[in-house]
Coordinates of C-alpha atoms in Angstrom, one line a residue:
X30 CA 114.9 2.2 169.3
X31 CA 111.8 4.0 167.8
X32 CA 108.9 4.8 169.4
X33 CA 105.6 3.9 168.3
X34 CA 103.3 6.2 166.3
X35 CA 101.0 7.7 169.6
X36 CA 97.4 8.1 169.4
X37 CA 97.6 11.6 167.6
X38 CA 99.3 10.0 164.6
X39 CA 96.7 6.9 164.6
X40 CA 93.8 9.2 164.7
X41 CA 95.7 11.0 161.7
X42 CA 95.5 8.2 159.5
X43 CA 91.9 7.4 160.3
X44 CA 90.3 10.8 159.7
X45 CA 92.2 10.8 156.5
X46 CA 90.7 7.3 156.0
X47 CA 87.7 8.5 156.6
X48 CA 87.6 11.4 154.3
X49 CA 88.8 8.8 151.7
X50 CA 86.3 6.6 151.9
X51 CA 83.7 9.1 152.7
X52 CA 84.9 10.8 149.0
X53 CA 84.8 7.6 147.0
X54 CA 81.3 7.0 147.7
X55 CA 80.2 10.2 147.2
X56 CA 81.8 10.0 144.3
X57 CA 79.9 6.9 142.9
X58 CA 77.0 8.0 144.5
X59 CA 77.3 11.2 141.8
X60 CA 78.0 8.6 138.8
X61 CA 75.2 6.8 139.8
X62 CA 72.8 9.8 139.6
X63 CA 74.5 11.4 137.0
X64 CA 74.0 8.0 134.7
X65 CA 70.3 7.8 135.7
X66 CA 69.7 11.0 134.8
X67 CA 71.6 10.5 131.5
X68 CA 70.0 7.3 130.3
X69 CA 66.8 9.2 131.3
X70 CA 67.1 12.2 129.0
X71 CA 68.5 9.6 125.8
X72 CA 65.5 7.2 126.2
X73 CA 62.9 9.8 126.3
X74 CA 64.5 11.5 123.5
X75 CA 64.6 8.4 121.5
X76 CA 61.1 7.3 122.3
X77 CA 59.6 10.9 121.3
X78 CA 61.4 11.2 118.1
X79 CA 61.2 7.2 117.5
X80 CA 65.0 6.6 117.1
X81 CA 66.1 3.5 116.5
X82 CA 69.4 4.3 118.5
X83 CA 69.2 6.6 121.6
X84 CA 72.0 9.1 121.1
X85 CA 74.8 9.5 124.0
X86 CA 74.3 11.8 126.3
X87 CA 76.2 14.2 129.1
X88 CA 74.3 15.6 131.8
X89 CA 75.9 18.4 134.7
X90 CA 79.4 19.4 135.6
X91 CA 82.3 18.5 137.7
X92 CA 80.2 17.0 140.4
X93 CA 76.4 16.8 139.4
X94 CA 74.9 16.7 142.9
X95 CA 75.5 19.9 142.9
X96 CA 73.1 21.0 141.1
X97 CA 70.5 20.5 143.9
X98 CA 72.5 23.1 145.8
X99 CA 73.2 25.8 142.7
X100 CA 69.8 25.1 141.0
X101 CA 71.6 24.7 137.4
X102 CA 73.0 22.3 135.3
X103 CA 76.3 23.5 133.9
X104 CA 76.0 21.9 130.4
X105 CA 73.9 19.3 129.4
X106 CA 75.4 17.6 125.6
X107 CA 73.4 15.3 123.3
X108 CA 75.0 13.5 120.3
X109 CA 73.5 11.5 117.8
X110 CA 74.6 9.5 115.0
X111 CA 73.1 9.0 111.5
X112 CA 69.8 10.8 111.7
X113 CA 67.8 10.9 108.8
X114 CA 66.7 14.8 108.3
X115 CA 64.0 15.1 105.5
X116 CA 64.8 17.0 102.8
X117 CA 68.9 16.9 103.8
X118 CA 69.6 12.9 104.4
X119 CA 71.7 11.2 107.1
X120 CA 73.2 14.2 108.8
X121 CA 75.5 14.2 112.5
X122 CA 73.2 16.1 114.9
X123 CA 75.0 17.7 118.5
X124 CA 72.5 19.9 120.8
X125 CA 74.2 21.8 124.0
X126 CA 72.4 23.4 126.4
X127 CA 74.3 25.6 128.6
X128 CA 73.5 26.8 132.0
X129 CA 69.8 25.1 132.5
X130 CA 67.6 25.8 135.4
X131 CA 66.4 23.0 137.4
X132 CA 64.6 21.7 140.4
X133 CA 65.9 19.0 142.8
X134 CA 63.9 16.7 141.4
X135 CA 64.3 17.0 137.8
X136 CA 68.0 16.7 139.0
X137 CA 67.8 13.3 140.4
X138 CA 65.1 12.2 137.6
X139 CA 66.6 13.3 134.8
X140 CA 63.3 14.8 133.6
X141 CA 64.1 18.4 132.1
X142 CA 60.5 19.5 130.4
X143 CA 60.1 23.3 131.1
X144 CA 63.8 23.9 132.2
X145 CA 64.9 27.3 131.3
X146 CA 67.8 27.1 129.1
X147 CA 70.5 30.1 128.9
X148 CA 72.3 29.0 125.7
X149 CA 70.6 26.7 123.2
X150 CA 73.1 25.6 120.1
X151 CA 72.8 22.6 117.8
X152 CA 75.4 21.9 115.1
X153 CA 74.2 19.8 112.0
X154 CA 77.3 18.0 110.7
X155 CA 77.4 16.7 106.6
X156 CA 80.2 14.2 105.4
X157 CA 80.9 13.1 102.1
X158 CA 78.2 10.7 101.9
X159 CA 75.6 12.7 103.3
X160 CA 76.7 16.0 100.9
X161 CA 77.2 13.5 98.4
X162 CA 73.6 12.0 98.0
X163 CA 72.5 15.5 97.8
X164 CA 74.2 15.8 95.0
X165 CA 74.2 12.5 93.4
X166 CA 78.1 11.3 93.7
X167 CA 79.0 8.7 95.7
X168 CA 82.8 8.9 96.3
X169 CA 82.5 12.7 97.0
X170 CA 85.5 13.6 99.7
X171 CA 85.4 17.0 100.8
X172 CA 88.9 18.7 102.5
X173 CA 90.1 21.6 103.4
X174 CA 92.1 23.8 100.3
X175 CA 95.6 25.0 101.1
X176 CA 95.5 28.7 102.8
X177 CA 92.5 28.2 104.0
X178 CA 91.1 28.2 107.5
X179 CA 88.9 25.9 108.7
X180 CA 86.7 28.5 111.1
X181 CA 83.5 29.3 109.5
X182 CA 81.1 32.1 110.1
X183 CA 78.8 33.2 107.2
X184 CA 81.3 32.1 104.7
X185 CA 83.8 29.6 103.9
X186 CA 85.3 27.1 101.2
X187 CA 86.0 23.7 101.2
X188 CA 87.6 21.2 98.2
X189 CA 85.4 18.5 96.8
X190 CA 86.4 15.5 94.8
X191 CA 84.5 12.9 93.4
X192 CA 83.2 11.6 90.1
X193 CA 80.2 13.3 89.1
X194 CA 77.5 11.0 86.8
X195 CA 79.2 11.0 83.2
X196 CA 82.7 10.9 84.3
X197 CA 85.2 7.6 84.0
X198 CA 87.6 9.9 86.4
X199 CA 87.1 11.9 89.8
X200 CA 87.1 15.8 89.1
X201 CA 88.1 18.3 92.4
X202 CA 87.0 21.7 92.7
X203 CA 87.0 24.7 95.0
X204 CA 83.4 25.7 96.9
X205 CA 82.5 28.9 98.2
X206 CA 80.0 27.9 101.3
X207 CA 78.2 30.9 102.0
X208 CA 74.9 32.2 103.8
X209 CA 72.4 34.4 102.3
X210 CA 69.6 35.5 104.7
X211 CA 68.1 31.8 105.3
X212 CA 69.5 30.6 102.5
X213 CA 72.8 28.3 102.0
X214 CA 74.5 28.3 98.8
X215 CA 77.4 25.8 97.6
X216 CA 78.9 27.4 94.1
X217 CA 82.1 25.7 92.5
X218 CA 84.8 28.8 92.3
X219 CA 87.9 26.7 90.7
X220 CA 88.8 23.2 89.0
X221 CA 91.6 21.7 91.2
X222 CA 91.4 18.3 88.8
X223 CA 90.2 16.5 86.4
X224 CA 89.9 14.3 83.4
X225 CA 92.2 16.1 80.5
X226 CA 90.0 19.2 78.6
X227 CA 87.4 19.1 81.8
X228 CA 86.9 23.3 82.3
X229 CA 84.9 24.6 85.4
X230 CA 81.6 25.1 83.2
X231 CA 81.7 21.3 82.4
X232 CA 80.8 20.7 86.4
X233 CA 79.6 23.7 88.4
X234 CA 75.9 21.8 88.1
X235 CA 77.7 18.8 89.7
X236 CA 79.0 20.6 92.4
X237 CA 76.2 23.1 92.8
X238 CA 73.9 22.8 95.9
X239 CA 71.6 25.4 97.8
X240 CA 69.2 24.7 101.0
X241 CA 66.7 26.9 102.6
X242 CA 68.0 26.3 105.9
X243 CA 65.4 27.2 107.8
X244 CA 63.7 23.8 106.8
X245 CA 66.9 22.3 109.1
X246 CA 66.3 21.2 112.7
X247 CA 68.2 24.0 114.3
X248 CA 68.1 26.1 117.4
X249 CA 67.7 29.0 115.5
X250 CA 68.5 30.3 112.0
X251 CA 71.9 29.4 111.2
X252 CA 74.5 31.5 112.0
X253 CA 77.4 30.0 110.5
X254 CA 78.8 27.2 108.4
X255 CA 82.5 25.7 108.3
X256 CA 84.7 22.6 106.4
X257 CA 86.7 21.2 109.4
X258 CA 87.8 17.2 109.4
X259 CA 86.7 16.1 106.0
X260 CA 82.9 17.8 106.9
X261 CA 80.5 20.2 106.5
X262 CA 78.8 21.8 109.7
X263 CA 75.7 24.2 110.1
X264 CA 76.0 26.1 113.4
X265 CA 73.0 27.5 115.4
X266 CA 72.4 29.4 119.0
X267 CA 69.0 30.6 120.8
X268 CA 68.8 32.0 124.2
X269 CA 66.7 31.9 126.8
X270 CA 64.6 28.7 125.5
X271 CA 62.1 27.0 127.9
X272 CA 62.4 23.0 126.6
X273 CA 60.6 19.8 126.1
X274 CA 62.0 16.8 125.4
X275 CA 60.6 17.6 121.5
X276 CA 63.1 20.3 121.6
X277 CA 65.8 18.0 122.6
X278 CA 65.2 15.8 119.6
X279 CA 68.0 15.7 116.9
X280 CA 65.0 16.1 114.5
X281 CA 63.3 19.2 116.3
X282 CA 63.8 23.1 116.6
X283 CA 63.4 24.5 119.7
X284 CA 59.6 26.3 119.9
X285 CA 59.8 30.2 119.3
X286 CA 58.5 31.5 122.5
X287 CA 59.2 35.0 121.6
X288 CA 56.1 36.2 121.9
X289 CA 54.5 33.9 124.6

């Protein structure tokens, strides 16, 4: 017959029921913090640019708490949906901050104005509708052509397809994407398709489109622009930014403190 489990073993199983429980509040405790902190940073951001939808928002790391201890927030990520930029339309608008020094209490509030940010990049995303109202078609579908990467840098290409105003059919064509200085430019290189007798010349104004992109709300002059799942996206990067929650706004730039 079996002995027992003795004291050692039943003190055994109530550290370790201990640590257990001990874990799973911490744990909540974090979430708790970590939301707080969260809905904090999307309702200011929404109330300074007047959104009409606060955009989603991740704030910390693995555990945020500790960021009291190390001082810095790993990443903090801001997404928003349908924001109307002037001069571009309804655009897709992500802002990363990597590696932003903060104070204990702006880690429990939430509240980052003048955190130092190591790594500031936005990404301005364009999908068919929002390319296509620039350029006046509606049913505009833009996809990758074959042998073609989908990384971007200061070039790239991308296939349109849509029916252009004067056309009974859809017409598809090859776009160079490429950056120029500040400037963006969109030229048609080849016709994939189109209505019989269509030739390139008959819709490179159709599928023509240039942008000073320095009138975008980026971190920074762009520095590169891809086609990757059926969109368009303008990349941007500054360093060393000190920000506000204006700067955190899908519809702001980051102040240029260069020579503060």
């Amino acid at each position: 017959m079996s002995k027992p489990p003795g004291r050692p073993f039943r003190a055994a199983i109530a550290t370790a029921l201990t640590v257990l429980v001990l874990g799973a509040v911490l744990w909540v405790a974090d979430s708790v913090f970590a939301t707080r902190a969260e809905r904090h940073i999307s309702e200011s951001i929404a109330e300074e640019a007047d959104l009409e939808t606060s955009p989603r928002v991740y704030a910390g790391g693995a555990i945020y708490l500790s960021s009291l201890v190390t001082g810095t927030l790993d990443t903090v990520t801001i997404d928003m949906l349908d924001v109307d930029v002037p001069g571009i339309g309804m655009v897709n608008a992500s802002t990363v901050l990597d590696s932003v020094t903060v104070t204990p209490a702006q880690v429990l509030s939430g509240d980052l104005n003048g955190s130092a940010v190591e790594l500031f990049s936005r990404t301005l995303r364009l999908d068919g509708v929002a390319l296509g109202s620039q350029l006046g078609i509606t049913d505009l579908d833009i996809s990758n052509p074959l042998d073609v990467s989908p990384t971007g840098g200061s070039a790239s290409e991308a296939q349109l397809s849509g029916t252009p105003t004067g056309f009974a059919e859809p017409v598809a064509v090859v776009v160079t994407l490429r950056l120029v200085g500040s400037e963006f430019h969109m030229t048609p290189v080849s016709l994939v398709d189109g209505p019989d007798g269509t030739t390139l010349d008959d819709v490179v104004g159709d599928f023509t489109w240039s942008i000073d992109t320095t009138q975008l709300p980026l971190a920074n002059r762009v520095n590169a622009v891809k086609m990757m799942g059926g969109s368009i996206y303008f990349e941007s990067q500054a360093r060393n930014v000190i920000v506000s929650t204006r700067e955190l706004s899908p519809l702001a730039a980051p102040e240029d403190d260069s020579d503060s």
